[in-house]
Short mmCIF file of C-alpha atoms in Angstrom, two decimals:
data_model
loop_
_atom_site.label_atom_id
_atom_site.label_comp_id
_atom_site.label_asym_id
_atom_site.label_seq_id
_atom_site.Cartn_x
_atom_site.Cartn_y
_atom_site.Cartn_z
CA UNK A 1 134.98 -128.89 69.28
CA UNK A 2 134.28 -132.57 68.54
CA UNK A 3 133.94 -133.07 64.79
CA UNK A 4 133.25 -136.82 64.78
CA UNK A 5 132.71 -139.58 67.30
CA UNK A 6 132.45 -143.35 66.90
CA UNK A 7 132.51 -146.14 69.53
CA UNK A 8 136.29 -146.45 69.03
CA UNK A 9 137.62 -142.92 68.51
CA UNK A 10 136.75 -139.26 68.16
CA UNK A 11 138.16 -136.41 66.10
CA UNK A 12 138.50 -133.13 68.00
CA UNK A 13 139.93 -129.70 67.21
CA UNK A 14 142.62 -128.29 69.48
CA UNK A 15 142.80 -124.48 69.72
CA UNK A 16 146.10 -122.65 69.23
CA UNK A 17 147.87 -121.62 72.41
CA UNK A 18 146.58 -124.52 74.52
CA UNK A 19 148.89 -127.10 76.07
CA UNK A 20 148.08 -130.66 75.06
CA UNK A 21 148.63 -131.99 78.59
CA UNK A 22 148.02 -130.05 81.79
CA UNK A 23 150.98 -127.90 82.89
CA UNK A 24 151.60 -125.40 85.69
CA UNK A 25 148.13 -125.82 87.12
CA UNK A 26 146.44 -125.11 83.78
CA UNK A 27 144.07 -127.75 82.40
CA UNK A 28 145.37 -129.09 79.10
CA UNK A 29 143.46 -130.01 75.97
CA UNK A 30 142.77 -133.63 76.97
CA UNK A 31 141.47 -132.64 80.41
CA UNK A 32 139.24 -129.94 78.94
CA UNK A 33 137.96 -132.37 76.30
CA UNK A 34 137.08 -134.88 79.01
CA UNK A 35 135.29 -132.16 80.98
CA UNK A 36 133.36 -131.16 77.87
CA UNK A 37 132.24 -134.74 77.23
CA UNK A 38 131.22 -135.14 80.87
CA UNK A 39 129.12 -131.95 80.67
CA UNK A 40 127.45 -133.15 77.47
CA UNK A 41 126.62 -136.53 79.01
CA UNK A 42 125.18 -134.79 82.06
CA UNK A 43 122.92 -132.69 79.84
CA UNK A 44 121.55 -135.82 78.17
CA UNK A 45 121.18 -137.68 81.46
CA UNK A 46 123.80 -140.32 80.58
CA UNK A 47 126.51 -140.05 83.24
CA UNK A 48 129.10 -142.29 81.64
CA UNK A 49 132.70 -141.44 82.50
CA UNK A 50 134.72 -140.90 79.32
CA UNK A 51 137.99 -142.77 78.90
CA UNK A 52 140.32 -140.92 76.55
CA UNK A 53 143.50 -142.37 75.07
CA UNK A 54 145.60 -139.81 73.13
CA UNK A 55 147.45 -141.50 70.25
CA UNK A 56 149.33 -138.42 68.99
CA UNK A 57 149.69 -134.80 70.05
CA UNK A 58 150.10 -131.22 68.86
CA UNK A 59 152.45 -128.52 70.15
CA UNK A 60 150.96 -125.74 72.26
CA UNK A 61 151.11 -123.24 69.38
CA UNK A 62 149.58 -125.65 66.84
CA UNK A 63 145.84 -125.82 66.22
CA UNK A 64 143.80 -128.44 64.43
CA UNK A 65 142.69 -132.04 64.23
CA UNK A 66 143.48 -134.66 66.86
CA UNK A 67 142.57 -138.37 67.01
CA UNK A 68 141.65 -139.61 70.48
CA UNK A 69 140.94 -143.32 71.03
CA UNK A 70 138.04 -144.26 73.31
CA UNK A 71 139.28 -147.67 74.42
CA UNK A 72 142.60 -149.46 74.88
CA UNK A 73 142.14 -151.76 71.88
CA UNK A 74 141.59 -148.81 69.54
CA UNK A 75 144.56 -146.97 71.10
CA UNK A 76 146.87 -149.90 70.38
CA UNK A 77 145.57 -150.13 66.80
CA UNK A 78 146.17 -146.43 66.16
CA UNK A 79 149.66 -146.63 67.66
CA UNK A 80 150.49 -149.38 65.16
CA UNK A 81 148.94 -147.37 62.32
CA UNK A 82 151.04 -144.33 63.20
CA UNK A 83 154.23 -146.38 63.47
CA UNK A 84 153.54 -147.91 60.04
CA UNK A 85 152.62 -144.51 58.54
CA UNK A 86 149.04 -145.52 57.79
CA UNK A 87 147.65 -142.24 59.11
CA UNK A 88 148.14 -139.44 56.60
CA UNK A 89 148.42 -135.97 58.15
CA UNK A 90 148.39 -132.61 56.36
CA UNK A 91 149.25 -129.25 57.89
CA UNK A 92 148.99 -125.63 56.78
CA UNK A 93 151.64 -123.07 57.70
CA UNK A 94 152.33 -119.42 56.87
CA UNK A 95 155.73 -117.76 56.61
CA UNK A 96 156.76 -114.24 55.69
CA UNK A 97 160.21 -115.37 54.56
CA UNK A 98 161.32 -116.42 51.08
CA UNK A 99 162.15 -120.16 51.11
CA UNK A 100 165.25 -121.77 49.65
CA UNK A 101 162.89 -123.89 47.54
CA UNK A 102 159.16 -123.62 46.87
CA UNK A 103 158.36 -127.34 47.02
CA UNK A 104 159.98 -130.72 47.53
CA UNK A 105 161.21 -132.91 50.38
CA UNK A 106 163.15 -132.20 53.56
CA UNK A 107 164.96 -135.15 55.13
CA UNK A 108 167.44 -135.34 57.98
CA UNK A 109 168.07 -136.51 61.51
CA UNK A 110 166.86 -134.28 64.32
CA UNK A 111 169.01 -133.72 67.41
CA UNK A 112 168.30 -131.75 70.55
CA UNK A 113 169.81 -128.28 70.87
CA UNK A 114 169.75 -125.63 73.57
CA UNK A 115 166.72 -124.64 75.65
CA UNK A 116 164.50 -127.46 74.43
CA UNK A 117 165.01 -126.65 70.75
CA UNK A 118 165.76 -129.15 68.02
CA UNK A 119 167.84 -128.87 64.88
CA UNK A 120 167.96 -130.69 61.56
CA UNK A 121 171.14 -132.49 60.50
CA UNK A 122 172.32 -133.79 57.14
CA UNK A 123 172.70 -137.35 58.44
CA UNK A 124 170.04 -139.92 57.56
CA UNK A 125 170.19 -142.52 60.36
CA UNK A 126 166.59 -142.05 61.53
CA UNK A 127 165.48 -139.02 59.54
CA UNK A 128 162.50 -136.74 59.89
CA UNK A 129 160.82 -136.71 56.48
CA UNK A 130 158.45 -134.00 55.22
CA UNK A 131 156.97 -133.30 51.79
CA UNK A 132 155.76 -129.77 51.06
CA UNK A 133 154.40 -127.42 48.44
CA UNK A 134 153.89 -123.67 48.74
CA UNK A 135 152.18 -120.77 47.04
CA UNK A 136 152.49 -117.01 47.43
CA UNK A 137 149.44 -115.32 48.96
CA UNK A 138 150.78 -111.77 48.73
CA UNK A 139 154.16 -110.07 49.13
CA UNK A 140 155.93 -111.47 52.22
CA UNK A 141 153.20 -114.03 52.89
CA UNK A 142 153.48 -117.62 51.66
CA UNK A 143 151.17 -120.57 52.39
CA UNK A 144 152.62 -124.07 52.83
CA UNK A 145 150.93 -127.46 52.69
CA UNK A 146 153.05 -129.88 54.74
CA UNK A 147 152.84 -133.67 54.78
CA UNK A 148 155.04 -135.23 57.47
CA UNK A 149 155.98 -138.87 56.89
CA UNK A 150 157.41 -139.17 60.40
CA UNK A 151 156.40 -137.81 63.77
CA UNK A 152 159.39 -136.14 65.39
CA UNK A 153 159.18 -133.45 68.07
CA UNK A 154 158.95 -129.97 66.48
CA UNK A 155 159.47 -131.62 63.08
CA UNK A 156 157.51 -129.16 60.95
CA UNK A 157 158.69 -126.08 62.82
CA UNK A 158 162.34 -127.12 62.43
CA UNK A 159 161.80 -128.16 58.80
CA UNK A 160 160.36 -124.74 57.95
CA UNK A 161 163.29 -122.97 59.60
CA UNK A 162 165.70 -125.22 57.65
CA UNK A 163 164.40 -123.93 54.31
CA UNK A 164 164.72 -120.33 55.47
CA UNK A 165 161.00 -119.83 56.11
CA UNK A 166 160.30 -120.07 59.84
CA UNK A 167 156.59 -120.12 60.68
CA UNK A 168 155.04 -116.75 61.46
CA UNK A 169 154.49 -116.35 65.20
CA UNK A 170 156.72 -119.29 66.16
CA UNK A 171 158.31 -117.88 69.32
CA UNK A 172 160.84 -120.73 69.45
CA UNK A 173 162.17 -120.94 65.89
CA UNK A 174 161.29 -117.63 64.21
CA UNK A 175 163.15 -114.41 64.89
CA UNK A 176 161.90 -112.26 67.76
CA UNK A 177 160.75 -109.67 65.22
CA UNK A 178 158.69 -112.27 63.33
CA UNK A 179 157.15 -113.73 66.45
CA UNK A 180 156.20 -110.65 68.47
CA UNK A 181 153.92 -109.11 65.82
CA UNK A 182 151.72 -112.22 65.50
CA UNK A 183 148.76 -113.27 67.62
CA UNK A 184 149.69 -116.96 67.34
CA UNK A 185 151.99 -119.41 65.62
CA UNK A 186 150.57 -120.14 62.17
CA UNK A 187 150.72 -123.93 62.05
CA UNK A 188 147.43 -125.81 61.68
CA UNK A 189 146.69 -129.55 61.51
CA UNK A 190 144.40 -129.28 58.51
CA UNK A 191 143.47 -132.82 57.45
CA UNK A 192 143.62 -136.49 58.49
CA UNK A 193 143.06 -139.59 56.40
CA UNK A 194 143.09 -143.24 57.47
CA UNK A 195 141.21 -146.52 57.13
CA UNK A 196 139.34 -147.93 60.11
CA UNK A 197 137.71 -151.37 59.98
CA UNK A 198 137.76 -151.30 56.20
CA UNK A 199 136.28 -147.82 55.86
CA UNK A 200 138.26 -144.82 54.62
CA UNK A 201 137.91 -141.75 56.84
CA UNK A 202 138.88 -138.25 55.76
CA UNK A 203 138.57 -135.20 57.98
CA UNK A 204 139.55 -131.59 57.44
CA UNK A 205 139.26 -128.38 59.41
CA UNK A 206 139.85 -125.13 57.54
CA UNK A 207 139.87 -122.58 60.35
#
């Protein structure tokens, strides 16, 4: 699902449950996106090979918006924008647990733990930083709007666990009971906002 395409970049929607890169013989999101673009160009009679340059990624369980550069110059520019926090990202998450706090900031260093997991520490040497607000949808179901100000591995999933509200369906950080009754992990890259060549771009995907 390509939502927007310019000469320099495109905005696509990654489904939940799909690896970003190809693994174990299964075509990942980027490969499938390239195949889709090739099929579309074939249908129009323009057989131009697409060059895709991922500038950020989403976990397998996470759905939502992805920026993909279409040339090396744009890729370098986006990498600088991400490093300088000029790309604003917003995520939606659902938890069935009561959080320690309903809104605020979570800051702390992230260190690797067992089996590929990560954990949040109280130290602040190179912290993961996330702002969040939440609202109750119904008993034992709470919606979170998350704004990460850094881009650490598993940042939002670990942050949610740290406030006592692991994401529903997160097989890595939620309890086995929480995870097994869900069809997917409920983390969604909902919106992106950034300026490109002097023009403000804002994208969102609700589903």
